[in-house]
């Protein structure tokens, strides 16, 4: 259906893609993985025709329809949902506008009705030829499919959250009936509930897909094939993300074993050549083996993985048992109540992940705990005995001084350090060479996240407060952060939409629900089990209620019949 053959891409700054070869067939869901800067988005752009490859070719049918769902949802807030859906039908839209314009002119006092009637007839024929009247029914069908009520079609796009705006974008794409769907970081900025909905929805489609995502759980549940790009070269692995990791490790081990065996054999043959090169009786054999050594196809040693973060959080200073206390917390935003008498005790050793839909107040709660914001009523405060917080803000642009250089950002925090020490720390976070002199304002989202993490290491803390710490980090960087947090011996409060990350680092889940903080004393998998049990119990309760109502209605009906019979008998 679509194949990339020997794709190469060179920018003025250097070669990004060297030799990329992979394909997507009917029914496949391909995950593109690799570190930030590996060229994943470049491959998407080449497929879309937005940029040209330096070399190689894309093999595809001429009439192949490709649709692209980006992480910045392409919607206009002032349109209604139905109007936004209509925008995908460009030609039909133009024909409809022409019809509307002609009809408007026909209402004018001095209108040339004969001429306008002919124009209206032509415009309506054109609209019918574009199947315009069926398109409206297509929109009516797609609305409930992506989760909307029919009446939602008349609401403004701006009245919906980011997650629902993603559904509008997805609906627009599906209306185009694409042959291949390209998804570029589709889960960014979505809450867990919406991510799970998107996952399940996409699994139900038969449309082939190419997916770029740093969400390992998303890749695991969706992908049937993984294409890794490393050092400009692609490698294809069959299966989902977990299977790719296993295959990659097996391939590395097999390659290293083959390399070591070959090196041992080469050394043995070279020893023979050196020993008998000058021998009167065996020099011919020695020369023959030397020629064989020259022709042998060498197995390459396993190249160490691409450079990624290497760091540890400093040991946590000893603090009190009570790390933070939230008491009778009440707070609203505009007309929305976020917290209504919420309570929570955070104790030493807790590694809490706060869950809940976007806008429920998770980040606000962290700001209350740090004292960066004050609640309307109640309190959120640190414990009294030696609690030293370290705070990672969600929006790094606000947390870092944009006018400073990378070097100065660290140096100003530790003025006693020598340049060599600062460079060593920055090197662990992949800032090397002249990149340490870049202004913070010119850094990418991932670079800002790495710099903020580096800054956190400068002061030992015993209570890490992390608001979306994995945003903008690639998968290897996320894995390093997970390892560091697992080794960290302090307390943590985390807000994250990365399910895999949560499952790796949290030992307690707190869900923000209906203004309360619901505590689950276990990890993420324990939380999922409990949620399923709660849903099952609620389902059983509703069924019991319905059965009781039916039983009561039946009883009332029977009693009414008896009463009517009795009444009839006494007449």
Coordinates of C-alpha atoms in Angstrom, one line a residue:
X1 CA 0.0 0.0 0.0
X2 CA 2.8 2.4 0.9
X3 CA 6.6 1.7 0.9
X4 CA 9.6 3.8 1.7
X5 CA 12.7 2.6 -0.2
X6 CA 16.3 3.8 0.7
X7 CA 15.0 7.2 1.9
X8 CA 17.8 9.7 2.7
X9 CA 17.3 13.3 3.9
X10 CA 20.1 15.8 4.4
X11 CA 19.4 19.2 5.9
X12 CA 21.9 22.1 5.9
X13 CA 22.7 21.1 9.5
X14 CA 23.5 17.5 8.6
X15 CA 22.1 14.1 7.6
X16 CA 19.0 13.0 9.4
X17 CA 18.0 9.9 7.4
X18 CA 20.6 7.7 5.9
X19 CA 18.8 4.5 4.7
X20 CA 15.1 4.2 5.7
X21 CA 13.2 1.2 4.3
X22 CA 9.8 0.1 5.6
X23 CA 6.2 -0.4 4.4
X24 CA 2.7 -0.3 5.7
X25 CA 0.2 -3.0 4.4
X26 CA -3.6 -3.3 4.6
X27 CA -4.7 -3.7 8.2
X28 CA -1.3 -2.8 9.8
X29 CA -0.7 -0.3 12.5
X30 CA 3.0 0.8 12.3
X31 CA 4.6 2.6 15.3
X32 CA 7.6 4.8 14.4
X33 CA 10.0 5.0 17.4
X34 CA 13.4 6.6 18.0
X35 CA 14.9 9.3 20.1
X36 CA 14.0 13.0 19.6
X37 CA 15.7 14.2 16.4
X38 CA 15.9 10.7 14.9
X39 CA 13.8 11.7 12.0
X40 CA 10.4 10.3 12.7
X41 CA 8.4 13.5 11.9
X42 CA 10.7 14.0 8.8
X43 CA 9.5 10.6 7.5
X44 CA 5.9 11.7 8.1
X45 CA 6.5 14.9 6.2
X46 CA 8.1 13.1 3.3
X47 CA 5.0 10.7 3.1
X48 CA 2.7 13.7 3.2
X49 CA 4.7 15.4 0.4
X50 CA 5.4 18.4 2.6
X51 CA 9.2 18.0 2.1
X52 CA 11.2 16.0 -0.5
X53 CA 13.7 13.3 0.3
X54 CA 17.3 13.9 -0.8
X55 CA 17.3 10.4 -2.2
X56 CA 15.2 7.3 -2.4
X57 CA 11.5 7.0 -3.2
X58 CA 8.0 6.6 -1.8
X59 CA 6.1 3.8 -3.7
X60 CA 2.3 4.3 -3.4
X61 CA -0.8 4.1 -5.7
X62 CA -1.5 7.5 -7.4
X63 CA -5.0 7.7 -5.9
X64 CA -4.0 6.8 -2.3
X65 CA -5.8 9.1 0.2
X66 CA -3.7 10.0 3.2
X67 CA -5.1 11.7 6.3
X68 CA -3.0 13.3 9.0
X69 CA -4.0 13.8 12.7
X70 CA -1.5 16.2 14.3
X71 CA -1.0 17.0 18.0
X72 CA -2.3 20.5 17.4
X73 CA -5.9 19.9 16.5
X74 CA -6.9 21.9 13.4
X75 CA -10.2 23.4 14.5
X76 CA -11.7 26.9 14.6
X77 CA -13.3 27.7 18.0
X78 CA -16.0 30.1 16.6
X79 CA -17.6 27.4 14.3
X80 CA -20.2 24.9 15.5
X81 CA -19.1 21.3 15.5
X82 CA -21.2 20.6 12.4
X83 CA -19.8 23.6 10.6
X84 CA -16.3 22.4 11.5
X85 CA -17.0 18.9 10.2
X86 CA -18.3 20.4 6.9
X87 CA -15.0 22.1 6.2
X88 CA -13.4 18.9 5.0
X89 CA -15.7 18.9 2.0
X90 CA -13.9 21.8 0.2
X91 CA -15.7 21.5 -3.2
X92 CA -19.1 20.8 -1.8
X93 CA -18.6 23.7 0.6
X94 CA -17.9 26.1 -2.3
X95 CA -20.9 24.9 -4.2
X96 CA -23.1 25.3 -1.1
X97 CA -21.8 28.8 -0.5
X98 CA -22.6 29.6 -4.2
X99 CA -26.2 28.3 -3.7
X100 CA -26.6 30.5 -0.6
X101 CA -25.2 33.5 -2.3
X102 CA -27.6 33.1 -5.3
X103 CA -30.6 32.6 -3.0
X104 CA -29.6 35.8 -1.2
X105 CA -29.5 37.7 -4.5
X106 CA -32.9 36.3 -5.5
X107 CA -34.4 38.0 -2.5
X108 CA -33.2 41.5 -3.6
X109 CA -35.9 43.8 -5.2
X110 CA -34.2 44.3 -8.5
X111 CA -33.0 40.7 -9.0
X112 CA -32.8 39.2 -12.5
X113 CA -34.7 36.1 -11.5
X114 CA -34.5 34.3 -14.8
X115 CA -30.7 34.5 -14.8
X116 CA -30.4 33.6 -11.1
X117 CA -32.7 30.6 -11.5
X118 CA -30.4 29.2 -14.2
X119 CA -27.4 29.9 -12.0
X120 CA -29.1 28.2 -9.1
X121 CA -30.0 25.2 -11.1
X122 CA -26.3 24.8 -12.3
X123 CA -25.0 25.3 -8.7
X124 CA -27.5 22.7 -7.3
X125 CA -26.6 20.2 -10.0
X126 CA -22.9 20.7 -9.1
X127 CA -23.7 20.2 -5.4
X128 CA -25.7 17.0 -6.2
X129 CA -22.8 15.8 -8.4
X130 CA -20.5 16.1 -5.4
X131 CA -23.0 14.0 -3.4
X132 CA -23.6 17.1 -1.2
X133 CA -26.9 16.0 0.2
X134 CA -25.4 12.7 1.4
X135 CA -22.5 14.5 3.1
X136 CA -24.9 15.9 5.7
X137 CA -26.0 12.5 6.7
X138 CA -22.4 11.3 6.8
X139 CA -21.7 14.0 9.4
X140 CA -24.8 12.9 11.4
X141 CA -23.4 9.3 11.4
X142 CA -19.9 10.3 12.4
X143 CA -21.0 12.5 15.4
X144 CA -22.2 9.6 17.7
X145 CA -19.4 7.4 16.4
X146 CA -16.8 9.8 17.9
X147 CA -18.8 10.3 21.1
X148 CA -21.1 13.3 20.4
X149 CA -24.8 13.6 20.8
X150 CA -26.6 14.8 17.6
X151 CA -27.5 18.1 19.3
X152 CA -23.8 18.7 20.1
X153 CA -23.4 19.4 16.4
X154 CA -24.9 22.9 17.0
X155 CA -22.6 23.8 19.9
X156 CA -19.5 25.9 19.4
X157 CA -16.2 24.1 19.1
X158 CA -14.9 26.4 21.9
X159 CA -17.4 24.9 24.4
X160 CA -15.5 21.6 24.3
X161 CA -12.3 20.6 26.0
X162 CA -9.1 19.7 24.2
X163 CA -10.0 16.0 24.4
X164 CA -13.3 16.6 22.7
X165 CA -11.7 18.9 20.1
X166 CA -9.4 15.9 19.3
X167 CA -12.5 13.9 18.6
X168 CA -13.7 16.6 16.2
X169 CA -10.4 16.5 14.4
X170 CA -10.6 12.7 14.2
X171 CA -14.2 12.9 12.9
X172 CA -13.1 15.3 10.1
X173 CA -10.4 12.9 9.1
X174 CA -12.7 9.9 9.0
X175 CA -15.2 11.8 6.9
X176 CA -12.5 11.9 4.2
X177 CA -12.5 8.1 4.1
X178 CA -8.7 7.8 4.1
X179 CA -6.7 4.8 2.9
X180 CA -4.0 5.5 5.4
X181 CA -4.1 7.4 8.7
X182 CA -1.0 9.2 10.0
X183 CA -1.0 10.0 13.8
X184 CA 1.6 12.3 15.1
X185 CA 1.7 12.3 19.0
X186 CA -2.1 11.9 19.2
X187 CA -2.1 11.4 22.9
X188 CA -0.3 14.6 23.8
X189 CA -2.3 16.8 26.3
X190 CA -5.1 14.2 26.5
X191 CA -6.3 12.9 29.9
X192 CA -6.2 9.1 30.6
X193 CA -9.9 8.6 29.9
X194 CA -9.7 10.2 26.5
X195 CA -6.5 8.3 25.6
X196 CA -8.2 5.0 26.5
X197 CA -11.2 6.0 24.4
X198 CA -8.9 6.9 21.4
X199 CA -7.0 3.6 21.8
X200 CA -10.2 1.5 21.8
X201 CA -11.7 3.5 18.9
X202 CA -8.6 3.2 16.7
X203 CA -8.4 -0.6 17.4
X204 CA -11.9 -0.9 16.0
X205 CA -10.9 0.7 12.7
X206 CA -9.5 -1.4 9.7
X207 CA -7.7 1.6 8.2
X208 CA -3.9 1.1 8.1
X209 CA -2.1 3.6 10.4
X210 CA 1.4 5.0 11.0
X211 CA 1.8 6.3 14.6
X212 CA 4.5 8.5 16.2
X213 CA 4.1 8.4 20.0
X214 CA 6.2 8.4 23.1
X215 CA 3.3 6.7 25.0
X216 CA 4.6 3.2 25.3
X217 CA 1.2 1.8 26.6
X218 CA -0.5 3.3 23.5
X219 CA 2.1 1.7 21.2
X220 CA 1.7 -1.6 23.1
X221 CA -2.0 -1.8 22.7
X222 CA -2.3 -0.6 19.1
X223 CA 0.7 -1.4 17.0
X224 CA 1.2 -4.6 14.9
X225 CA 4.6 -3.5 13.8
X226 CA 7.4 -1.2 15.1
X227 CA 9.9 0.7 12.9
X228 CA 12.9 2.0 14.8
X229 CA 15.1 4.8 13.3
X230 CA 18.5 4.9 14.9
X231 CA 21.5 6.9 13.4
X232 CA 19.4 7.4 10.3
X233 CA 18.8 3.8 9.5
X234 CA 15.5 2.0 10.0
X235 CA 14.9 -1.5 11.4
X236 CA 11.5 -3.2 11.3
X237 CA 10.2 -5.4 14.2
X238 CA 6.9 -7.4 14.0
X239 CA 4.6 -7.1 16.9
X240 CA 3.8 -4.4 19.5
X241 CA 6.2 -2.3 21.5
X242 CA 7.0 -4.9 24.2
X243 CA 7.7 -7.5 21.5
X244 CA 10.0 -5.0 19.8
X245 CA 12.0 -4.5 23.0
X246 CA 12.4 -8.3 23.3
X247 CA 13.4 -8.8 19.7
X248 CA 15.8 -5.9 19.8
X249 CA 17.6 -7.3 22.9
X250 CA 17.7 -10.8 21.3
X251 CA 19.1 -9.4 18.1
X252 CA 21.8 -7.5 20.0
X253 CA 22.8 -10.6 22.0
X254 CA 22.9 -12.7 18.8
X255 CA 24.9 -10.1 17.0
X256 CA 27.4 -9.7 19.9
X257 CA 27.8 -13.5 20.1
X258 CA 28.4 -13.8 16.4
X259 CA 30.9 -11.0 16.5
X260 CA 32.8 -12.6 19.4
X261 CA 32.8 -16.0 17.7
X262 CA 34.1 -14.5 14.5
X263 CA 36.8 -12.5 16.3
X264 CA 38.0 -15.6 18.0
X265 CA 38.1 -17.5 14.7
X266 CA 39.9 -14.5 12.9
X267 CA 42.5 -14.4 15.7
X268 CA 43.0 -18.1 15.4
X269 CA 43.5 -17.8 11.6
X270 CA 45.8 -14.8 11.9
X271 CA 47.9 -16.6 14.5
X272 CA 48.3 -19.5 12.0
X273 CA 49.2 -17.0 9.2
X274 CA 51.8 -15.3 11.3
X275 CA 53.3 -18.5 12.6
X276 CA 53.7 -20.2 9.1
X277 CA 54.1 -17.2 6.8
X278 CA 57.8 -17.9 6.4
X279 CA 57.6 -21.7 6.7
X280 CA 59.0 -23.6 3.7
X281 CA 56.4 -26.3 4.0
X282 CA 53.2 -24.4 5.1
X283 CA 53.6 -20.9 3.6
X284 CA 51.2 -21.8 0.8
X285 CA 48.5 -22.7 3.4
X286 CA 49.3 -19.5 5.3
X287 CA 48.9 -17.3 2.2
X288 CA 45.6 -19.1 1.3
X289 CA 44.2 -18.5 4.8
X290 CA 45.3 -14.8 4.6
X291 CA 43.3 -14.4 1.4
X292 CA 40.3 -16.0 3.0
X293 CA 40.6 -13.6 5.9
X294 CA 40.6 -10.6 3.5
X295 CA 37.4 -11.9 1.8
X296 CA 35.5 -12.7 5.0
X297 CA 32.4 -10.6 5.6
X298 CA 32.9 -9.1 9.0
X299 CA 30.2 -9.1 11.7
X300 CA 30.1 -5.7 13.3
X301 CA 30.3 -5.3 17.1
X302 CA 27.1 -4.1 18.7
X303 CA 27.2 -0.3 18.8
X304 CA 26.2 1.1 22.2
X305 CA 22.8 2.6 22.3
X306 CA 22.3 6.2 21.3
X307 CA 23.3 8.9 23.8
X308 CA 20.6 9.5 26.5
X309 CA 20.2 10.9 29.9
X310 CA 22.4 9.6 32.8
X311 CA 21.6 10.9 36.2
X312 CA 20.6 10.1 39.8
X313 CA 18.6 12.2 42.3
X314 CA 20.7 13.1 45.3
X315 CA 20.0 11.1 48.5
X316 CA 16.9 12.5 50.2
X317 CA 17.7 14.3 53.6
X318 CA 15.8 12.7 56.5
X319 CA 12.4 14.4 57.1
X320 CA 9.4 14.0 59.3
X321 CA 6.7 11.3 58.9
X322 CA 4.1 13.9 57.9
X323 CA 5.2 15.3 54.5
X324 CA 2.1 17.3 53.5
X325 CA -1.5 17.7 54.8
X326 CA -4.5 18.7 52.8
X327 CA -7.4 19.7 55.1
X328 CA -11.0 20.6 54.1
X329 CA -9.8 22.0 50.8
X330 CA -12.5 23.9 48.9
X331 CA -11.8 25.7 45.6
X332 CA -13.6 26.7 42.4
X333 CA -12.6 28.0 39.1
X334 CA -15.1 30.3 37.4
X335 CA -18.3 28.3 37.9
X336 CA -16.6 24.9 38.3
X337 CA -16.1 23.4 41.7
X338 CA -12.7 21.7 41.8
X339 CA -12.5 20.7 45.5
X340 CA -15.2 20.5 48.1
X341 CA -13.9 19.7 51.5
X342 CA -11.1 17.4 50.2
X343 CA -8.7 15.8 52.6
X344 CA -5.4 13.9 52.1
X345 CA -2.4 12.9 54.3
X346 CA 0.9 12.5 52.4
X347 CA 3.4 10.4 54.5
X348 CA 7.1 9.7 54.2
X349 CA 7.8 7.1 51.5
X350 CA 4.5 7.8 49.6
X351 CA 4.9 7.9 45.8
X352 CA 1.5 9.3 44.8
X353 CA 0.2 9.7 41.3
X354 CA -2.8 12.0 41.0
X355 CA -5.3 11.0 38.4
X356 CA -8.4 12.6 36.9
X357 CA -9.7 14.2 33.7
X358 CA -8.1 17.4 32.4
X359 CA -9.4 20.4 34.2
X360 CA -10.3 18.5 37.4
X361 CA -7.6 20.4 39.4
X362 CA -4.6 18.1 39.6
X363 CA -2.0 20.8 38.8
X364 CA -3.8 23.3 40.9
X365 CA -3.5 20.9 43.8
X366 CA 0.3 20.7 43.4
X367 CA 0.4 24.5 43.4
X368 CA -1.6 24.6 46.6
X369 CA 0.9 22.1 48.2
X370 CA 3.9 24.2 47.1
X371 CA 2.3 27.4 48.2
X372 CA 2.4 28.9 44.7
X373 CA -1.4 29.4 44.9
X374 CA -3.9 29.7 47.8
X375 CA -7.2 27.9 48.0
X376 CA -10.5 29.6 48.7
X377 CA -11.0 27.6 51.9
X378 CA -9.2 24.9 53.8
X379 CA -5.4 24.4 53.7
X380 CA -2.6 22.5 51.9
X381 CA 0.8 22.7 53.7
X382 CA 4.0 20.9 54.2
X383 CA 4.9 18.9 57.3
X384 CA 6.7 20.9 60.1
X385 CA 9.9 18.8 60.3
X386 CA 12.6 19.3 57.7
X387 CA 10.5 18.9 54.5
X388 CA 12.6 20.1 51.5
X389 CA 10.6 20.2 48.3
X390 CA 11.8 20.0 44.7
X391 CA 9.2 21.2 42.2
X392 CA 9.0 20.4 38.5
X393 CA 6.5 22.7 36.8
X394 CA 4.4 21.5 33.9
X395 CA 5.1 24.6 31.8
X396 CA 8.9 24.9 31.6
X397 CA 8.7 28.2 29.7
X398 CA 7.3 29.8 32.9
X399 CA 9.7 27.9 35.3
X400 CA 13.0 28.9 33.5
X401 CA 14.5 32.3 32.7
X402 CA 14.3 32.5 28.9
X403 CA 17.0 35.1 28.7
X404 CA 19.7 33.0 30.4
X405 CA 21.9 30.6 28.6
X406 CA 21.9 26.9 29.5
X407 CA 25.2 27.3 31.3
X408 CA 24.1 30.3 33.3
X409 CA 20.9 28.6 34.3
X410 CA 22.9 26.1 36.2
X411 CA 25.9 28.3 37.2
X412 CA 23.7 30.9 38.8
X413 CA 22.2 28.2 41.1
X414 CA 25.7 26.9 42.2
X415 CA 28.1 29.9 41.8
X416 CA 30.8 28.0 43.7
X417 CA 31.0 25.4 41.0
X418 CA 33.7 25.5 38.4
X419 CA 32.8 25.5 34.7
X420 CA 34.1 22.0 34.4
X421 CA 31.6 20.8 37.1
X422 CA 28.7 22.6 35.4
X423 CA 29.6 21.1 32.0
X424 CA 29.8 17.6 33.5
X425 CA 26.3 17.9 34.9
X426 CA 24.9 19.4 31.7
X427 CA 26.7 16.6 29.7
X428 CA 24.6 14.0 31.7
X429 CA 21.5 15.8 30.3
X430 CA 22.8 15.8 26.7
X431 CA 24.0 19.4 26.6
X432 CA 27.5 19.4 25.2
X433 CA 29.8 21.6 23.1
X434 CA 28.3 25.0 22.1
X435 CA 24.8 23.9 23.1
X436 CA 25.6 25.0 26.7
X437 CA 25.7 28.6 25.4
X438 CA 22.2 28.5 23.8
X439 CA 19.6 30.8 25.2
X440 CA 16.8 29.0 27.0
X441 CA 14.2 30.7 24.8
X442 CA 15.7 28.9 21.8
X443 CA 15.5 25.4 23.4
X444 CA 13.0 22.8 22.3
X445 CA 10.3 21.5 24.7
X446 CA 12.5 18.4 25.3
X447 CA 15.6 20.4 26.0
X448 CA 13.8 22.7 28.5
X449 CA 12.4 19.6 30.3
X450 CA 16.0 18.2 30.5
X451 CA 17.4 21.5 31.8
X452 CA 14.6 21.7 34.4
X453 CA 15.5 18.2 35.6
X454 CA 19.2 19.1 35.8
X455 CA 18.3 22.1 37.9
X456 CA 16.4 19.9 40.3
X457 CA 19.5 17.9 41.1
X458 CA 21.4 20.9 42.4
X459 CA 19.5 20.9 45.8
X460 CA 18.9 17.6 47.6
X461 CA 15.1 17.3 48.3
X462 CA 13.1 14.8 50.2
X463 CA 9.7 15.6 48.6
X464 CA 9.6 15.7 44.8
X465 CA 6.6 17.4 43.3
X466 CA 6.4 16.6 39.6
X467 CA 3.8 18.0 37.2
X468 CA 3.9 16.2 33.9
X469 CA 7.6 15.5 34.0
X470 CA 7.6 13.2 30.9
X471 CA 6.1 15.8 28.6
X472 CA 8.5 16.4 25.6
X473 CA 10.8 13.6 26.7
X474 CA 11.6 10.8 24.3
X475 CA 11.3 7.1 25.4
X476 CA 14.9 6.6 26.4
X477 CA 14.8 9.8 28.5
X478 CA 11.5 8.6 30.1
X479 CA 13.2 5.3 31.0
X480 CA 16.1 7.0 32.6
X481 CA 13.8 9.2 34.6
X482 CA 11.9 6.1 35.7
X483 CA 15.1 4.4 36.8
X484 CA 16.2 7.5 38.8
X485 CA 12.8 7.8 40.5
X486 CA 12.8 4.1 41.4
X487 CA 16.2 4.6 43.1
X488 CA 15.1 7.8 44.8
X489 CA 14.5 7.3 48.6
X490 CA 12.2 10.3 49.2
X491 CA 8.5 11.1 48.8
X492 CA 6.8 12.0 45.5
X493 CA 3.6 13.6 44.3
X494 CA 3.2 13.2 40.6
X495 CA 0.7 14.4 37.9
X496 CA 1.1 12.5 34.7
X497 CA -1.0 11.1 31.8
X498 CA 1.7 8.5 30.9
X499 CA 0.2 5.2 32.1
X500 CA 3.4 3.3 31.7
X501 CA 5.4 5.9 33.7
X502 CA 2.8 5.8 36.5
X503 CA 2.9 2.0 36.6
X504 CA 6.6 2.1 37.1
X505 CA 7.0 4.8 39.8
X506 CA 3.8 5.1 41.9
X507 CA 2.9 3.1 45.0
X508 CA -0.3 4.9 45.7
X509 CA -3.0 6.4 43.4
X510 CA -5.2 9.4 44.4
X511 CA -8.1 10.1 42.0
X512 CA -9.6 13.6 41.9
X513 CA -13.3 12.8 41.6
X514 CA -16.3 15.0 42.2
X515 CA -14.4 17.5 44.4
X516 CA -12.9 14.7 46.6
X517 CA -9.5 12.9 46.8
X518 CA -10.2 9.2 46.6
X519 CA -7.2 7.1 47.8
X520 CA -6.2 3.7 46.4
X521 CA -3.5 2.1 48.5
X522 CA -1.7 0.3 45.7
X523 CA 0.1 0.8 42.4
X524 CA -1.6 1.6 39.0
X525 CA -2.5 -2.0 38.3
X526 CA -4.2 -2.3 41.7
X527 CA -6.1 1.0 40.9
X528 CA -7.3 -0.4 37.6
X529 CA -8.5 -3.6 39.3
X530 CA -10.4 -1.6 41.9
X531 CA -12.0 0.7 39.3
X532 CA -13.2 -2.4 37.4
X533 CA -14.7 -3.8 40.7
X534 CA -16.4 -0.4 41.4
X535 CA -17.8 -0.4 37.8
X536 CA -19.1 -3.9 38.2
X537 CA -20.6 -3.1 41.6
X538 CA -22.3 0.0 40.2
X539 CA -23.6 -2.0 37.3
X540 CA -25.0 -4.6 39.6
X541 CA -26.6 -1.9 41.8
X542 CA -28.3 -0.3 38.9
X543 CA -29.5 -3.7 37.6
X544 CA -30.9 -4.5 41.1
X545 CA -32.6 -1.1 41.2
X546 CA -34.1 -1.7 37.7
X547 CA -35.2 -5.3 38.7
X548 CA -36.8 -3.9 41.9
X549 CA -38.6 -1.2 39.9
X550 CA -39.9 -3.8 37.4
X551 CA -40.9 -6.1 40.2
X552 CA -42.7 -3.3 42.0
X553 CA -44.4 -2.2 38.8
X554 CA -45.5 -5.8 38.1
X555 CA -46.8 -6.2 41.6
X556 CA -48.7 -2.9 41.3
X557 CA -50.1 -4.0 38.0
X558 CA -51.2 -7.4 39.5
X559 CA -52.8 -5.7 42.5
X560 CA -54.6 -3.3 40.2
X561 CA -56.0 -6.2 38.2
X562 CA -57.1 -7.9 41.4
X563 CA -58.7 -4.7 42.6
X564 CA -60.5 -4.3 39.2
X565 CA -61.8 -7.9 39.3
X566 CA -63.0 -7.5 42.8
X567 CA -64.7 -4.2 41.9
X568 CA -66.4 -5.8 38.9
X569 CA -67.6 -8.8 41.0
X570 CA -69.3 -6.5 43.5
X571 CA -71.3 -4.7 40.8

